[in-house]
CSV table of C-alpha atoms and ligand atoms in Angstrom, one decimal:
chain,number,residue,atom,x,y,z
A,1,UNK,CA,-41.9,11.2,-22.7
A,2,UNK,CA,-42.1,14.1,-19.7
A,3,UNK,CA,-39.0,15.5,-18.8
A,4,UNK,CA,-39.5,17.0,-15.2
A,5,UNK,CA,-36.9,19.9,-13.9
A,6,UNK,CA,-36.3,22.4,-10.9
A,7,UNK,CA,-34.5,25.6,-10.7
A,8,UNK,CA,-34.3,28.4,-8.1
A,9,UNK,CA,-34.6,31.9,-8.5
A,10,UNK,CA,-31.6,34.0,-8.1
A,11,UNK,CA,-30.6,37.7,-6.5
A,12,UNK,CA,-27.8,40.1,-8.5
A,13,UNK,CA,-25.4,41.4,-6.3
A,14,UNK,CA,-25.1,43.4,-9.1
A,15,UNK,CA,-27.5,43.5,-11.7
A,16,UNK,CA,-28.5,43.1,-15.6
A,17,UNK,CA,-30.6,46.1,-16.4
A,18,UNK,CA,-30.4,46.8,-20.2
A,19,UNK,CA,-29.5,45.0,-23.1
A,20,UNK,CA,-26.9,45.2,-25.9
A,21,UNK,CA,-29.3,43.0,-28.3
A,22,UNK,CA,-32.7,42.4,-27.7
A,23,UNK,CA,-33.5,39.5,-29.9
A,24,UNK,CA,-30.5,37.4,-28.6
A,25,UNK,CA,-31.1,38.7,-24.9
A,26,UNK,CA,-27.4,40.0,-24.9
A,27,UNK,CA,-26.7,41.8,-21.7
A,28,UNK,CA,-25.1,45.7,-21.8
A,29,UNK,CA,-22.9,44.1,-19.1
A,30,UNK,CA,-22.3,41.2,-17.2
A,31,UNK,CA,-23.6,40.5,-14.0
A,32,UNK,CA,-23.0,38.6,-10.4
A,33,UNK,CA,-25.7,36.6,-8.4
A,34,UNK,CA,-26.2,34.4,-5.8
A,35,UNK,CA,-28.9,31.3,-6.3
A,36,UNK,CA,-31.7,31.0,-3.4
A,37,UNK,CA,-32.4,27.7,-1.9
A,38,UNK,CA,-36.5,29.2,-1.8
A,39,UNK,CA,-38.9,29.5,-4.0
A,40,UNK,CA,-38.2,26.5,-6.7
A,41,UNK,CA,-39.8,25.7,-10.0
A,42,UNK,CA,-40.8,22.3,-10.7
A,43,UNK,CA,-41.8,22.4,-14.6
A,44,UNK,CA,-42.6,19.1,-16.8
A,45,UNK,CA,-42.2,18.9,-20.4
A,46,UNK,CA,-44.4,16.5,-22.6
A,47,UNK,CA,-44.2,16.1,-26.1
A,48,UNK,CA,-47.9,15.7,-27.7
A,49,UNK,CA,-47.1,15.7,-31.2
A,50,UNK,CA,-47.2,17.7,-34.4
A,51,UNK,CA,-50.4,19.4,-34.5
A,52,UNK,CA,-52.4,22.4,-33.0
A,53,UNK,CA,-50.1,24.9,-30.0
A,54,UNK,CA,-48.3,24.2,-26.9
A,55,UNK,CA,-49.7,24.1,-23.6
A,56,UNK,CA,-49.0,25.7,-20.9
A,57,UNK,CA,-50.5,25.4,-17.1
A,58,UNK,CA,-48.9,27.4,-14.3
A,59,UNK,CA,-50.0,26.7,-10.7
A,60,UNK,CA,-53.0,24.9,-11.9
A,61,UNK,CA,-54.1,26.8,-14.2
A,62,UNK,CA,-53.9,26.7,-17.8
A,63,UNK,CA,-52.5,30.2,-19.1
A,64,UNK,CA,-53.6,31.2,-22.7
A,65,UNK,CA,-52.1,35.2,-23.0
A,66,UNK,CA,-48.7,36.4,-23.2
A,67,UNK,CA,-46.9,34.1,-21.0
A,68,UNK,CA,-48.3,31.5,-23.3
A,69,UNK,CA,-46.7,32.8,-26.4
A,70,UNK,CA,-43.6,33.5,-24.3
A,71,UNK,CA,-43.7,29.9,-23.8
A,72,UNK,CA,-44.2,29.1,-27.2
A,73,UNK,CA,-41.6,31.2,-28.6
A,74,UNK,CA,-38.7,30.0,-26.2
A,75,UNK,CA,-39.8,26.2,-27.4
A,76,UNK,CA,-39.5,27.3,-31.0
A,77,UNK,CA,-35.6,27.5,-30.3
A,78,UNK,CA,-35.6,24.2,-28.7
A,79,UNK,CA,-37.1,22.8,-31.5
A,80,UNK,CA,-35.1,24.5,-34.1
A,81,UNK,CA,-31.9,22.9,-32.2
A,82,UNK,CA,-33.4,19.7,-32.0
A,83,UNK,CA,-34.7,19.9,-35.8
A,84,UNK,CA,-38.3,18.9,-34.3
A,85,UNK,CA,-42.2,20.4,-35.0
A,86,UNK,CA,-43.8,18.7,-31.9
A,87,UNK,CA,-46.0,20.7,-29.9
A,88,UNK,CA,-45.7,20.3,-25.9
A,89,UNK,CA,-47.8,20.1,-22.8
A,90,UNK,CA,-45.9,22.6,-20.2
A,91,UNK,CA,-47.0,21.8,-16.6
A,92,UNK,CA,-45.0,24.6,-14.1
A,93,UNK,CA,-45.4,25.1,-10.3
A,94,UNK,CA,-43.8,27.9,-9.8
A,95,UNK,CA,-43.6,28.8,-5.9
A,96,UNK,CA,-41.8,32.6,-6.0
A,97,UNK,CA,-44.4,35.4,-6.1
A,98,UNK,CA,-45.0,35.7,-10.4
A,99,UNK,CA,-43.7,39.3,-11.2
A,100,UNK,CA,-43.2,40.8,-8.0
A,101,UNK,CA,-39.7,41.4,-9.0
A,102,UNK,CA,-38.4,38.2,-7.3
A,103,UNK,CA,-37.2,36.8,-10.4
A,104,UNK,CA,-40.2,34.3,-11.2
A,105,UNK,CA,-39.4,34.0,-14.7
A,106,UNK,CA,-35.5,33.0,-13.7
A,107,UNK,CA,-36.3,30.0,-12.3
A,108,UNK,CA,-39.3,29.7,-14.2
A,109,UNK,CA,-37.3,30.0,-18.0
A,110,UNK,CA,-34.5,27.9,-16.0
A,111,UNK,CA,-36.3,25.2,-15.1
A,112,UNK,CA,-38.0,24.9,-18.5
A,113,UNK,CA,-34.7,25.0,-20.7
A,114,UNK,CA,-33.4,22.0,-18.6
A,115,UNK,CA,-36.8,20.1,-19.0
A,116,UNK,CA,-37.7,20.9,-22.9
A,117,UNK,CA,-33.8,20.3,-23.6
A,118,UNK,CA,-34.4,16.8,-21.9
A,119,UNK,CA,-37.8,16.1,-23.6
A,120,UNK,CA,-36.4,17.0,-27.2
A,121,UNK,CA,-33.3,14.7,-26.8
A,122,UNK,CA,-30.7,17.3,-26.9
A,123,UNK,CA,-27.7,16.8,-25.2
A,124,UNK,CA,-26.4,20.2,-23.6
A,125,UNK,CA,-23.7,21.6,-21.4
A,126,UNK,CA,-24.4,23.7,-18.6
A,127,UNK,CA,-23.5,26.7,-20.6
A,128,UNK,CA,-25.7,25.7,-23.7
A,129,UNK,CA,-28.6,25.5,-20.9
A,130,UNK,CA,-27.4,29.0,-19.8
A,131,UNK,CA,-27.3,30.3,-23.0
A,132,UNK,CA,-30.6,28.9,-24.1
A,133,UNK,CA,-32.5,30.1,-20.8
A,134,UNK,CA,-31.4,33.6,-21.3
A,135,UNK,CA,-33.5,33.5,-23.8
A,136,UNK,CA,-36.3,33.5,-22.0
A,137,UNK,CA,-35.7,35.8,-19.6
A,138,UNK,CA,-32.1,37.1,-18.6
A,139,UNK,CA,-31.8,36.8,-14.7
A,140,UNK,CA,-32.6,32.8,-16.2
A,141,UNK,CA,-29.5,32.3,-17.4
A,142,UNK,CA,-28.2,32.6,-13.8
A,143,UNK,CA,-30.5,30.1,-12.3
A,144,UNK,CA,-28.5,27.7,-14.3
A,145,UNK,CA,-25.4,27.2,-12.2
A,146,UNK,CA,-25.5,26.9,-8.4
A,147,UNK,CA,-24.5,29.2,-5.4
A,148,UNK,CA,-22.8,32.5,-6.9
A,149,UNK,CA,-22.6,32.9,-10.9
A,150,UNK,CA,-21.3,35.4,-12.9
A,151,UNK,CA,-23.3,36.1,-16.5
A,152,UNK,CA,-20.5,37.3,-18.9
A,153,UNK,CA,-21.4,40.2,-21.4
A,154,UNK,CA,-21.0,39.1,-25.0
A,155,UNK,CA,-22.4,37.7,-28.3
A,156,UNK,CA,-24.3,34.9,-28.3
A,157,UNK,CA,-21.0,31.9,-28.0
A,158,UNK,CA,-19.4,34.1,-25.1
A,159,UNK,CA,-23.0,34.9,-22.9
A,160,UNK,CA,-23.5,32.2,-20.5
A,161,UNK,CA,-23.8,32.1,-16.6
A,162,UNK,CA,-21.2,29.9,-14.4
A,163,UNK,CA,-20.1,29.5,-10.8
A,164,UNK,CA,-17.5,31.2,-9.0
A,165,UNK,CA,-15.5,30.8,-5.8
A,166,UNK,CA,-17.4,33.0,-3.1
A,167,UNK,CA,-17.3,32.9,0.8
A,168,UNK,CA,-20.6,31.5,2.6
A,169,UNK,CA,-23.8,33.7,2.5
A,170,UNK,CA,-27.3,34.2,3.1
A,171,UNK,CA,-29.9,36.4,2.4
A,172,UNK,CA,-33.3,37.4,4.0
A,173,UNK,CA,-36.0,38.0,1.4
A,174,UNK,CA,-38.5,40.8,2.6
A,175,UNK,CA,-41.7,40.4,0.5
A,176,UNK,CA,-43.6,43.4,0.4
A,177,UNK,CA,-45.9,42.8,-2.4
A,178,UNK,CA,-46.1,39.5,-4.1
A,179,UNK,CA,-48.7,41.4,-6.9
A,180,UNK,CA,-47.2,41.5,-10.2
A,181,UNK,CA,-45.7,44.6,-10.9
A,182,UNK,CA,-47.3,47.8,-12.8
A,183,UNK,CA,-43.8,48.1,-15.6
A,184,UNK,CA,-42.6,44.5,-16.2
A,185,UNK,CA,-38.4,44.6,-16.8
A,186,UNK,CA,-38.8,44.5,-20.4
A,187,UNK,CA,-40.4,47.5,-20.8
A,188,UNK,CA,-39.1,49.3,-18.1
A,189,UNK,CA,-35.6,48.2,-19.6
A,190,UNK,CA,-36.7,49.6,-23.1
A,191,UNK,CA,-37.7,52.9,-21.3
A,192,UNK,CA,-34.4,53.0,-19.2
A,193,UNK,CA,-32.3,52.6,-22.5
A,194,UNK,CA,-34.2,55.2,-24.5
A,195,UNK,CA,-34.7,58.0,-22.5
A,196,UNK,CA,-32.4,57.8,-19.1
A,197,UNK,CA,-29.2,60.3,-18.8
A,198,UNK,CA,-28.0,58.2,-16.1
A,199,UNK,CA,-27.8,54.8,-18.4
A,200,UNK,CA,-24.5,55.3,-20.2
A,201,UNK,CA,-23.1,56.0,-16.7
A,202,UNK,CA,-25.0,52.9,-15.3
A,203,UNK,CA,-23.0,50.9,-18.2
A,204,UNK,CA,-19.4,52.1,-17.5
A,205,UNK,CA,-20.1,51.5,-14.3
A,206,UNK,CA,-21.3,48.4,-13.7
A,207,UNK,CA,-19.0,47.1,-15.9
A,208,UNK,CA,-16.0,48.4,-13.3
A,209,UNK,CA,-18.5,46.9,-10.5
A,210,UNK,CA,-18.6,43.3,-12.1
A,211,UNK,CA,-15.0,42.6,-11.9
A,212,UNK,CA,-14.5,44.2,-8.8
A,213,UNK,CA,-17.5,41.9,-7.1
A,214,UNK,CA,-15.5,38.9,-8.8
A,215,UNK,CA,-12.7,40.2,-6.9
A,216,UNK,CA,-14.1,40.3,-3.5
A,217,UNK,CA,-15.9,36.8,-4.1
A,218,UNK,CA,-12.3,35.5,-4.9
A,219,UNK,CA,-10.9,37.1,-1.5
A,220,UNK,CA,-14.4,36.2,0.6
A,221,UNK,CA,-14.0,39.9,1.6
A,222,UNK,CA,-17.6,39.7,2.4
A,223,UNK,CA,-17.6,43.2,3.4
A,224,UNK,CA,-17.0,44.6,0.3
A,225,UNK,CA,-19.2,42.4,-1.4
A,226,UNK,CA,-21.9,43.7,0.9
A,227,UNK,CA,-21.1,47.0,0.1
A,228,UNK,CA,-21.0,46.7,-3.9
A,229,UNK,CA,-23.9,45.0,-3.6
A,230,UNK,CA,-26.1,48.0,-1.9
A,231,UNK,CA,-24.5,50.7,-3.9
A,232,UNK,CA,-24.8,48.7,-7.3
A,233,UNK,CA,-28.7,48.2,-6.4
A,234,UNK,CA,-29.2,52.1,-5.9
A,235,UNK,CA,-27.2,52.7,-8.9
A,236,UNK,CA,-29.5,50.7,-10.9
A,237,UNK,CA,-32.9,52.1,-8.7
A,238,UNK,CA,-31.5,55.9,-9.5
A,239,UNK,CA,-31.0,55.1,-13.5
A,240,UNK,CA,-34.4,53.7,-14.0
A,241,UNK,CA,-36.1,56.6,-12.0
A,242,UNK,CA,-34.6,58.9,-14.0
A,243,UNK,CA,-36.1,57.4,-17.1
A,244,UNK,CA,-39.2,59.4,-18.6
A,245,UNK,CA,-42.0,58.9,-17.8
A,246,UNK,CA,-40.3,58.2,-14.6
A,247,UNK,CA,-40.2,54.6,-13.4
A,248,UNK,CA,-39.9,54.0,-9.5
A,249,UNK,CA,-40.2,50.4,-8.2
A,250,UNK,CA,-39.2,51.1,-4.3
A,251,UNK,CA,-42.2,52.4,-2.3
A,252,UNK,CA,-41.7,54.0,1.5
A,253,UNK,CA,-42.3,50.3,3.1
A,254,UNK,CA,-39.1,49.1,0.7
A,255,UNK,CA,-37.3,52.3,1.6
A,256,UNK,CA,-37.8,51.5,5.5
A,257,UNK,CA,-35.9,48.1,4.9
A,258,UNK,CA,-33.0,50.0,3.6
A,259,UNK,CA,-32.9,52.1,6.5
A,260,UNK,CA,-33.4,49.0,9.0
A,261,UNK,CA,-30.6,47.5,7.0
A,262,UNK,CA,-28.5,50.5,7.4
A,263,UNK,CA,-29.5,50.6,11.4
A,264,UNK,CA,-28.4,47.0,11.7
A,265,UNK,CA,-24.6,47.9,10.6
A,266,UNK,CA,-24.7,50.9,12.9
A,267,UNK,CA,-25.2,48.3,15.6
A,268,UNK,CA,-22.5,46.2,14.3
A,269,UNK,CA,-24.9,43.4,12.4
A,270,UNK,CA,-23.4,43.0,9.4
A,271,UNK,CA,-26.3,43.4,6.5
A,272,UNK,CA,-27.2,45.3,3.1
A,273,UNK,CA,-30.2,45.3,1.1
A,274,UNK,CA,-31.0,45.1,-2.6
A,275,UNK,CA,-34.0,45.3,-4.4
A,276,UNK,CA,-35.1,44.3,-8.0
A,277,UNK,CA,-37.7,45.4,-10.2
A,278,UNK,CA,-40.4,45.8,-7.2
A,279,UNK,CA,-40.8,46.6,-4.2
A,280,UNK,CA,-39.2,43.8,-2.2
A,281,UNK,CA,-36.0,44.4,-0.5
A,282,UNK,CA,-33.2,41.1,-0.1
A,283,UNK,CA,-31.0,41.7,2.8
A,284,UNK,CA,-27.8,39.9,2.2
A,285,UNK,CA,-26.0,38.5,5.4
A,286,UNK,CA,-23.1,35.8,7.0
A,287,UNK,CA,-24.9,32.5,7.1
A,288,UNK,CA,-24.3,33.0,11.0
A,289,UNK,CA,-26.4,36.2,11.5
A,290,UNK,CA,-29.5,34.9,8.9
A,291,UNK,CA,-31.8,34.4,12.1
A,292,UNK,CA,-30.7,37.5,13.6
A,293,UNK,CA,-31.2,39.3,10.1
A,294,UNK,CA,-34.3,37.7,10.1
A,295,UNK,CA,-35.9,38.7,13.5
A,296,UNK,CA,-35.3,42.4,13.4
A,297,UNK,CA,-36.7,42.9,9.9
A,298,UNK,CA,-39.7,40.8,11.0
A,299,UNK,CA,-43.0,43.5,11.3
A,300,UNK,CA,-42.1,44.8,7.8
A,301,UNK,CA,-43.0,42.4,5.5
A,302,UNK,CA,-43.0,38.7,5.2
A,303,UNK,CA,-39.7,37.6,6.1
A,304,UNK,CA,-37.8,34.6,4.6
A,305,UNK,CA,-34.3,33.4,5.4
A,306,UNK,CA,-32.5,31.4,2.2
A,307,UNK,CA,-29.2,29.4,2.0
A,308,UNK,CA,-27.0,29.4,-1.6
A,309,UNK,CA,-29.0,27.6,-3.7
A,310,UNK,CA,-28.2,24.3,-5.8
A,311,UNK,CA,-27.7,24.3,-10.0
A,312,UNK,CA,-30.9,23.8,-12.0
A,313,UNK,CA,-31.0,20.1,-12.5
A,314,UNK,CA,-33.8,17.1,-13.9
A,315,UNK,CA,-35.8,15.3,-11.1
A,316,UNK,CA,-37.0,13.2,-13.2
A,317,UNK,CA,-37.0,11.9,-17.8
A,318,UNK,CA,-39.5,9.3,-17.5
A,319,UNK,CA,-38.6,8.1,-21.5
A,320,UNK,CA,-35.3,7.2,-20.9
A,321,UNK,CA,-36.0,5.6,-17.3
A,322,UNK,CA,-33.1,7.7,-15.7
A,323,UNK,CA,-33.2,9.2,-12.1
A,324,UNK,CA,-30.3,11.6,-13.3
A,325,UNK,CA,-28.3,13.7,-10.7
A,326,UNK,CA,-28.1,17.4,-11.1
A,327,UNK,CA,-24.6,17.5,-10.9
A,328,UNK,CA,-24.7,15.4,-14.2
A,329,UNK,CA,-27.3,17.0,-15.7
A,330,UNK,CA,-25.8,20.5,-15.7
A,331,UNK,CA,-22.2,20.3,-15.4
B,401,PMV,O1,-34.6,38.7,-16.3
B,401,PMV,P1,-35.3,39.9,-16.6
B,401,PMV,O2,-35.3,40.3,-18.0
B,401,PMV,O3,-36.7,39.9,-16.0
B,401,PMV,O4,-34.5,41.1,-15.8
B,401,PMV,C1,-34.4,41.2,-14.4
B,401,PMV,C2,-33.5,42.3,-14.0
B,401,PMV,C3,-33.4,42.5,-12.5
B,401,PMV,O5,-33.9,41.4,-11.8
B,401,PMV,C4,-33.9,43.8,-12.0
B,401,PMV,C5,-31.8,42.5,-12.2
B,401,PMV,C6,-31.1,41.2,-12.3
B,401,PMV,O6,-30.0,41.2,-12.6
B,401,PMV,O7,-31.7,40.1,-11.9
């Protein structure tokens, strides 16, 4: 039986950086995102049977270190929900530069919760899929739904991701590394927490921030989502360099983006710029002015242009002999 899913990887418009419980991947506060229709991750799920580990290839080639047991761990909770011991055979293609800070591990842990959920039997709502793909990695819990999805802060019954009402977008993802990065989010979270002035002011903040992103989603005042969204990014950028030993993802090539972004509305082109744990920069836009967007930020790093993206949804469970829509599979 192989259970075969895609998911997308998704950009905060204003971000999850800390948590409130590590073992259950609680968030500090909740968060606001919009899904990308680049960059999917196709992953398949086979069960092999009781003995020996899981397997796990990525790309073509099989992985045996920490993203292994990664793996392995986030199938233990599948299997403890579906009362099962048998190992898998994880085959992932996973098209968004791997820990560049583009959120490979959303779509990646997305895509795998809505294939292993298939391949064990178990039945789940969209928000069990959310809940058990934050798991794995946080931002995953917002590759769940489709187009723009609040995560809610929480405990474990109240912390899922779901869609809200938002006005047309796009964005324009600048890559300027697609290395991994030096401080994965984990750590760098960890470091953040522990010894950052700023973070207890990052926390009564963003909470304010969430509800008044939701807000602007609800009105389509695009404007002031544009705007939350750049301050809330160098909010988060200015917590985590003030961590010690300082941790600082933008470089002077990510900084020039900003400034180019901030250039564009000076000339009436209606754009601002986030960034995630990296160095690349996402320019969010009007579906109208993507192109536009697009050309003028061409020259300073690979330039992609990207709709809303769809909900994570099964291409494919070849035991059952179903072709199963995503809109069944996930709402
Ligand atoms: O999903 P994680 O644990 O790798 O955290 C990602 C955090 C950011 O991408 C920096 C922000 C966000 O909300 O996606």
């Amino acid at each position: 039986m192989t259970s075969t899913a895609v998911a997308h990887p998704n950009i905060a418009l204003v971000k999850y950086w800390g948590k409130a419980d590590a073992d259950l991947a609680l968030p500090a506060t909740g968060s606001v995102s919009m899904g990308l229709d680049v960059f999917p991750t196709t992953t398949s799920v086979t069960l092999t049977g009781q003995q020996g580990h899981d397997a796990f290839t990525l790309n073509g080639r099989v992985v045996d270190d920490g993203a292994l047991v990664r793996v392995e761990r986030f199938l233990d909770l599948v299997r403890e929900l579906a009362g099962s011991d048998a190992r898998a055979e994880v085959v992932s293609d996973n098209t968004v530069p791997t820990g560049a800070g583009l959120a490979s591990s959303a779509s990646g842990f997305a895509a795998l919760a809505v294939a292993a959920a298939d391949a064990y039997g178990l039945d789940l709502s969209a928000r069990d899929l959310s809940r058990l793909a934050r798991r794995g990695s946080g931002s995953a819990t917002r590759s769940i739904p489709g187009g723009v999805s609040v995560w809610h802060a929480g405990d474990d019954q109240a912390s899922f991701a779901e869609t809200v009402p938002a006005p047309p977008m796009a964005m324009v993802v600048v890559t300027i590394d697609d290395g991994p990065k030096e401080i994965g989010s984990r750590e760098a979270m960890r470091r953040t927490i522990a010894t950052s002035p700023f973070y207890p002011a990052w926390v009564t903040s963003t909470t304010v921030t969430v509800d008044d992103m939701l807000a602007a989603c609800a009105a389509g005042d695009f404007t002031r989502i544009g705007e939350l969204t750049e301050s809330n990014a160098l909010r988060m950028h200015a917590t985590i360099e003030g961590a010690f030993p300082p941790i600082r993802y933008l470089n002077s090539r990510s900084v020039a983006v900003f400034d180019a972004v901030a250039a564009m509305r000076a000339d009436g082109l209606e754009a601002y710029a986030t960034a995630d744990a990296g160095p690349n920069v996402v320019v969010l836009c009007r579906p109208e002015d993507r192109a536009r967007v697009a050309s003028a930020l061409d020259g300073y790093g690979a330039v992609i242009e990207s709709g809303t993206g769809p909900a994570a949804h099964l291409l494919r469970s070849e035991g059952s002999g179903e072709n199963p829509e995503a809109e069944e599979s996930t709402r």
